[in-house]
Coordinates of C-alpha atoms and ligand atoms in Angstrom, one line a residue:
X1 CA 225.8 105.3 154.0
X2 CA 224.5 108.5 155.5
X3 CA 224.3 111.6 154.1
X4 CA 225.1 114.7 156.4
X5 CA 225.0 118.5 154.8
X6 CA 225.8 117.0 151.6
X7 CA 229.0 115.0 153.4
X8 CA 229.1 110.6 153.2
X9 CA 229.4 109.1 156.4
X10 CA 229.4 105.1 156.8
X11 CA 227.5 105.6 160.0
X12 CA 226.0 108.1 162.6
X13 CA 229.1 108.3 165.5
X14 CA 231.3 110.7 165.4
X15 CA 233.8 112.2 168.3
X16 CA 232.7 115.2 170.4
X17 CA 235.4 117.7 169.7
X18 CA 238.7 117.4 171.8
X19 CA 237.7 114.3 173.2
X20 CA 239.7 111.9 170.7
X21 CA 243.6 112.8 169.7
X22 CA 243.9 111.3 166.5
X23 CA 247.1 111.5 166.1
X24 CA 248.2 110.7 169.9
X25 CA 245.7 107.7 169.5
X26 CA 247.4 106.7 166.1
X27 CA 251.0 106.7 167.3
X28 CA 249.9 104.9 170.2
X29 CA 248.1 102.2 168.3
X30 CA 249.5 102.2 164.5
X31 CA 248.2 102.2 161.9
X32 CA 245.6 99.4 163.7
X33 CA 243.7 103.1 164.3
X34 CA 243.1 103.5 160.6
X35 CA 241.9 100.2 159.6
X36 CA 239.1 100.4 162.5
X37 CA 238.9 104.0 162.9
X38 CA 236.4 104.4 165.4
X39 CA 234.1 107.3 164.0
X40 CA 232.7 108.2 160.4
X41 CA 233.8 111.5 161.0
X42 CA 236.7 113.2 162.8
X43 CA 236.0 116.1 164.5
X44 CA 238.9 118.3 165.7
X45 CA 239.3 119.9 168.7
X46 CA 239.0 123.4 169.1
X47 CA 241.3 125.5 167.2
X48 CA 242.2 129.3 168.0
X49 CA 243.6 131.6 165.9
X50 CA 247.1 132.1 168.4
X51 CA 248.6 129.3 170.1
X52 CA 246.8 129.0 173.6
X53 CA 248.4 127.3 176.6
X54 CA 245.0 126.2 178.4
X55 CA 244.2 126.4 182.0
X56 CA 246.9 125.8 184.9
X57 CA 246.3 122.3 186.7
X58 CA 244.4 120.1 188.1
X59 CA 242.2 120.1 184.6
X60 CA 240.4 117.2 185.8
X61 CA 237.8 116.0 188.1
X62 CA 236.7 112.6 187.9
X63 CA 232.4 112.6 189.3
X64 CA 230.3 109.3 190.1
X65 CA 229.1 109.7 186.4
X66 CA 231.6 111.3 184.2
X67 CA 233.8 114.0 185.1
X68 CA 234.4 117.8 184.9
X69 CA 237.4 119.4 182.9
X70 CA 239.2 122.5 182.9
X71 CA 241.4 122.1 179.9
X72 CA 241.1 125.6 178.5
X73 CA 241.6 124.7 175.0
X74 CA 245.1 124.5 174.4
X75 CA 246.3 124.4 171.0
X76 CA 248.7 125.4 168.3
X77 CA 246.4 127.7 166.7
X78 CA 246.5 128.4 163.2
X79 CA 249.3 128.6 161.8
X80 CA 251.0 125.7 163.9
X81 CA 247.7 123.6 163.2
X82 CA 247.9 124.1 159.0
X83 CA 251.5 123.3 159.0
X84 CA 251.6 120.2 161.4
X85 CA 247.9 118.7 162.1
X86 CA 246.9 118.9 158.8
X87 CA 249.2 117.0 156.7
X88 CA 248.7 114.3 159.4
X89 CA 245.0 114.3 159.8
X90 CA 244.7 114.3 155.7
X91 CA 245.7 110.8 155.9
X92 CA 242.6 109.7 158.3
X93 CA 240.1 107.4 156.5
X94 CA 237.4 109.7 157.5
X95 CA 236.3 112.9 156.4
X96 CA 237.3 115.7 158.7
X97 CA 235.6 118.5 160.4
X98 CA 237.8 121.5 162.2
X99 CA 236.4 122.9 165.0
X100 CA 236.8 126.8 165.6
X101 CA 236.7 129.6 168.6
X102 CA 237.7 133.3 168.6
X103 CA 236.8 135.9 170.7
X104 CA 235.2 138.0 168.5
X105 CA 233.6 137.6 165.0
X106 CA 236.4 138.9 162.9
X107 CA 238.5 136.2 164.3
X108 CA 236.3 133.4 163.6
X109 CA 236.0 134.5 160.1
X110 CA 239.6 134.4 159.5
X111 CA 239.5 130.6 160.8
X112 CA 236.8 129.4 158.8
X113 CA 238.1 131.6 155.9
X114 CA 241.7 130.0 156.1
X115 CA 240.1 126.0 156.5
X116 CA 237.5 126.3 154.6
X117 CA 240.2 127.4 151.8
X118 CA 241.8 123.1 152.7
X119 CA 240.8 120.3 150.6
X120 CA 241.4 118.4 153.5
X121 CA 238.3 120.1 155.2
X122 CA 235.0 118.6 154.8
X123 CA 233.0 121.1 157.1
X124 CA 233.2 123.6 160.0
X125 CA 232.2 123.4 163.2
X126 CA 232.0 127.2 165.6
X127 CA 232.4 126.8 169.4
X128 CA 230.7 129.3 170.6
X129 CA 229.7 127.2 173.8
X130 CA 233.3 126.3 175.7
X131 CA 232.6 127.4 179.7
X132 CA 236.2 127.5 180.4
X133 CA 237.0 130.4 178.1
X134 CA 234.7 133.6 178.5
X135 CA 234.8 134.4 175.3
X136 CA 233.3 131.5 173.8
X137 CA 230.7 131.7 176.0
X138 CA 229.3 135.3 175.2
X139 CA 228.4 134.4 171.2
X140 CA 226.5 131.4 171.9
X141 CA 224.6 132.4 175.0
X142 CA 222.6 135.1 173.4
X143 CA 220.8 134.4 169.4
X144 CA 221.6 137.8 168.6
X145 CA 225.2 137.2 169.2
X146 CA 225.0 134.0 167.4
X147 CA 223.2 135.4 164.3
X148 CA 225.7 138.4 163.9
X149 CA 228.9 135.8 164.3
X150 CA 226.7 133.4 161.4
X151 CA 227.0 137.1 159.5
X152 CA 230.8 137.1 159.6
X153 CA 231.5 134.0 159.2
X154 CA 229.3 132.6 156.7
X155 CA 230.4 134.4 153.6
X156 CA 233.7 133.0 154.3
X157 CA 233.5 129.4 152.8
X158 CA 230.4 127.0 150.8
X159 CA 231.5 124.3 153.4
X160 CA 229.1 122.8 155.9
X161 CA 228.9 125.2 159.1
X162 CA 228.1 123.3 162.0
X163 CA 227.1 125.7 165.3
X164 CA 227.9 123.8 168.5
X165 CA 225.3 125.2 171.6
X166 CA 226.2 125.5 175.2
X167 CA 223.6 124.6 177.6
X168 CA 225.2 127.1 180.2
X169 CA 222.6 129.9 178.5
X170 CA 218.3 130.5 178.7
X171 CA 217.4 128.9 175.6
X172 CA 219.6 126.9 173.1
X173 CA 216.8 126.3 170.9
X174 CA 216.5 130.2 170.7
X175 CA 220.2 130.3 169.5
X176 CA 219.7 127.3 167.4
X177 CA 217.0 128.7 165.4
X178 CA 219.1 132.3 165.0
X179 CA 222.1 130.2 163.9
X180 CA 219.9 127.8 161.4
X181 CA 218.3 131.8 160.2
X182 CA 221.7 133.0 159.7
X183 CA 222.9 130.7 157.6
X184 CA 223.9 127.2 159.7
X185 CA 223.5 123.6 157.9
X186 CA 223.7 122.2 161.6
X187 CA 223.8 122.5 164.8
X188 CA 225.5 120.2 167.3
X189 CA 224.9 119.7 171.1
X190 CA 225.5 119.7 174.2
X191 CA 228.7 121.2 174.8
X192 CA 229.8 120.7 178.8
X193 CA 227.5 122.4 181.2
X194 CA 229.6 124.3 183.8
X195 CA 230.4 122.6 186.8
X196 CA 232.6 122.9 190.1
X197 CA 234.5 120.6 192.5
X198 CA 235.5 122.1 195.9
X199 CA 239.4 121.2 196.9
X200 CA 239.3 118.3 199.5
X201 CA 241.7 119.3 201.7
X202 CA 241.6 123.3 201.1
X203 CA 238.6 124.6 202.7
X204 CA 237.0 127.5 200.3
X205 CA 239.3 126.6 197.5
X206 CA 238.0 125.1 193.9
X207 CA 240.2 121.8 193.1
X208 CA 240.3 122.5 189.5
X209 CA 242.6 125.5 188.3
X210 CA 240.5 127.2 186.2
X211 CA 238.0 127.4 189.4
X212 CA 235.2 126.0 187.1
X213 CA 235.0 123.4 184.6
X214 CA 232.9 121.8 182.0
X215 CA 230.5 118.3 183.2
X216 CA 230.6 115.7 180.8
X217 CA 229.7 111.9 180.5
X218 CA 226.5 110.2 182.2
X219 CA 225.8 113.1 184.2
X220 CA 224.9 115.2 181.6
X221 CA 222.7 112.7 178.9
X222 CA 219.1 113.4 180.6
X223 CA 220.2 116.9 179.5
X224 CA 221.1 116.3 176.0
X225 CA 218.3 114.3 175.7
X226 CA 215.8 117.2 176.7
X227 CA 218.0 120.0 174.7
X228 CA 218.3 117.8 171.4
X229 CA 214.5 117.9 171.6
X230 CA 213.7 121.0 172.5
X231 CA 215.9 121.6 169.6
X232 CA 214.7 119.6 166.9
X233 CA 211.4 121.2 167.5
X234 CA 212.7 124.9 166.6
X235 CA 215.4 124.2 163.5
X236 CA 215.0 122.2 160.2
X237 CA 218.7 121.7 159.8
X238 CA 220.2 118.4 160.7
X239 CA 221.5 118.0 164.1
X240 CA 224.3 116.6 166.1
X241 CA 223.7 114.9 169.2
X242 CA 226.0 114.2 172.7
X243 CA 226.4 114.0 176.0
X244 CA 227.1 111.2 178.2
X245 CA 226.8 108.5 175.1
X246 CA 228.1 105.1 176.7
X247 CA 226.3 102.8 174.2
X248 CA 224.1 102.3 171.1
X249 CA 220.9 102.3 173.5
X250 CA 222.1 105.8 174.3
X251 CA 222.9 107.0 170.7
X252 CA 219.7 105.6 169.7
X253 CA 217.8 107.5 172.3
X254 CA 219.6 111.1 171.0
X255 CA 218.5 109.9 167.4
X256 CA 215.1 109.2 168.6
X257 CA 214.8 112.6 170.4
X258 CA 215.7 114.5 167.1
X259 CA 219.3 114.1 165.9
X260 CA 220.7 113.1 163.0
X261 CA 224.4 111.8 164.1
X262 CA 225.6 111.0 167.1
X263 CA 229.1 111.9 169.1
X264 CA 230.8 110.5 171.6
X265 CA 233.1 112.1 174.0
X266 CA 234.0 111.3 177.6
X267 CA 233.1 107.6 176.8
X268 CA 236.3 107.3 174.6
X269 CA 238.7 108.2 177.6
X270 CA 237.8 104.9 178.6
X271 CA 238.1 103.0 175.7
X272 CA 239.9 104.6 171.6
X273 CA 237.4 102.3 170.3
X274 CA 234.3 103.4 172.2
X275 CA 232.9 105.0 169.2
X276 CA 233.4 102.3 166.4
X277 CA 231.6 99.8 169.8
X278 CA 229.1 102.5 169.7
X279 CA 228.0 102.1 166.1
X280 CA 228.1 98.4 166.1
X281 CA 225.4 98.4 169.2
X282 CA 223.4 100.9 167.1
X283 CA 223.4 98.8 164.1
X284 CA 222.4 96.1 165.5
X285 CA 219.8 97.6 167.2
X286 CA 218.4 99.1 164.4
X287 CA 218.5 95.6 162.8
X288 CA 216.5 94.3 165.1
X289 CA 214.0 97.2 165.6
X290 CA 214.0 97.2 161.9
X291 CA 214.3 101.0 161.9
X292 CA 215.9 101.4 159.2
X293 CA 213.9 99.1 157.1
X294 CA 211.1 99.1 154.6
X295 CA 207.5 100.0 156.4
X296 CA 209.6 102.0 159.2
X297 CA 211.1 104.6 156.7
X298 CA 207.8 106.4 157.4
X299 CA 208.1 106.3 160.7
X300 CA 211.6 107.8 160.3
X301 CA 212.3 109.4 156.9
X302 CA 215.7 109.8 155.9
X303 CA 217.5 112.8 156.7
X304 CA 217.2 114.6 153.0
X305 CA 213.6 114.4 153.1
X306 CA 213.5 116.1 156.5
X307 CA 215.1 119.1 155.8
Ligands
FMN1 C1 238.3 116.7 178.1 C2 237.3 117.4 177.2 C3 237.8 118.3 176.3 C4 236.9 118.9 175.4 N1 237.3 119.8 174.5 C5 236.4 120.4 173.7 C6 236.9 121.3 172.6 O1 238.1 121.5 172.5 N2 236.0 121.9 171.9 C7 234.6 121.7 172.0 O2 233.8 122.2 171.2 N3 234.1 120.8 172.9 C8 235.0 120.2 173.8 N4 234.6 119.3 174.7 C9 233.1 119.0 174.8 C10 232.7 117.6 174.1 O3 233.0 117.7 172.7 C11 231.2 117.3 174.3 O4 230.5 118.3 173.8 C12 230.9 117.1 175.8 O5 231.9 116.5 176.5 C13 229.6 116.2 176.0 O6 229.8 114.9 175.4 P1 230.2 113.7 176.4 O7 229.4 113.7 177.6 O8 230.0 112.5 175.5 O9 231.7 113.9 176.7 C14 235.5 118.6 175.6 C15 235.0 117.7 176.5 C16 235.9 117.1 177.4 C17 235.4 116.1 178.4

């Protein structure tokens, strides 16, 4: 058991937001899904305060090593997302963190106000790093931005408030430590790091109809790697770590470079179960390296006695 802001998680993989439908995947699979549910945490995907419709197609790119997406956050919103989502996420076996955006500070507050009001809820996490919407960029490019959003929005609710960080800014770790000033128990990163495809056949023309997109998957881990680092050397407060994650060699290397759990995103377009694969590679690894065990707690204390 792990214990993250104060939250028990069975292991250290969770989903990157909007990269795992857990109720698609469950009618799809049954209640199969529950039984092995693939993460130790379910993290939603982003929620707005209106219904949005997202970006017009093609939302996708597939690259050599992962791919670049233009979803543009579609969604319910609020009020759709407390009266259908919920009741069906509340029967997950995991606890559940909702993942929030608005375009200005106000309307943040009101979303972390109205879920962290849920039972269901177990923490919050801000997007304040989406490149396909411009306002979620602004807040988390810039730490003064970030710290006056952490103003708004932390009086709202005692749960957990996770700050996920673009990398599409100067210095995330300058942001990190506003957001971890302000008020954060976490922070979690990377978020996609923008990207473009030119149209094949349409000289000039971006494939993707939002113009630009968001790289995830391989590409993108050397640059988790480096930001989760740079990171953990500016903030106190645990951290989540993604970005191209593929197996438990590669969650292990975020956890090595600073974080404290680990999320998996693009990988689980290949495979639902990616993530539960995931953790059973890191366990075993750990096993073997005997991280986890006796003299090697020094070497890596647990994550209470490193705050
Ligand atoms: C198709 C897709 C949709 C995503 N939607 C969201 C989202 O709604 N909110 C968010 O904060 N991040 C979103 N992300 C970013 C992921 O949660 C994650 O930060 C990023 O993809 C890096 O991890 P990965 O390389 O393992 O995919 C999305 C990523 C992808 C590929």
């Amino acid at each position: 058991m792990i214990d993250f802001c104060g939250i028990r998680l069975e292991h250290e993989v969770i989903n990157g937001s909007g990269t795992f439908d857990a109720i698609a995947a469950q009618r799809a699979f049954g209640d199969e899904l529950l039984e092995r549910f693939p993460f130790s945490a379910f993290v939603s995907k982003t929620v707005t305060l209106e219904p949005r419709q997202g970006n017009p197609p093609p939302r996708l790119w597939e690259l050599g090593a992962g791919m670049i997406n233009s979803i543009g956050l579609p969604n319910k919103g609020l009020r759709g997302y407390l009266a259908e989502d919920l009741p069906k996420l509340r029967e997950l076996p995991v606890p559940l963190f909702v993942n929030v955006m608005g375009s200005a500070a106000e309307d943040v507050a009101r979303l972390v106000a109205a879920f962290g009001a849920r039972d269901e809820v177990a923490a919050l996490e801000l997007n304040v790093s989406c490149p396909n919407v411009k306002t979620g960029l602004l807040m988390g490019a810039d730490p003064g931005e970030t710290a006056a959003l952490l103003d708004a929005v932390r009086p709202q609710t005692a749960k957990p408030i996770i700050v996920k960080l673009t990398p599409n800014c100067a210095s995330p770790a300058a942001v990190a430590a506003a957001a971890e000033a302000h008020g954060a128990d976490a922070v979690s990163l990377i978020n996609t790091l923008r990207g473009m495809a030119m149209h094949p056949r349409r000289p000039a023309e971006p494939w993707l109809g939002g113009g630009t997109g968001g790289v995830s998957g391989p590409a993108v881990r050397a640059v988790a790697l480096a930001q989760v680092r740079e990171v953990r050397e500016r903030v106190r407060i645990p951290i989540v770590g993604m970005g191209g994650v593929q197996s438990g060699r590669h969650a292990r290397d975020l956890l090595d470079a600073g974080a404290d759990l680990v999320a998996v995103g693009t990988e689980s377009f290949r495979d639902p179960y990616a993530g539960g694969r995931i953790a059973a590679e890191l366990g075993r690894i750990d096993a073997n390296s005997g991280v986890f065990s006796g003299a090697s707690d020094e070497a890596r204390p647990p994550i209470a006695q490193r705050r």
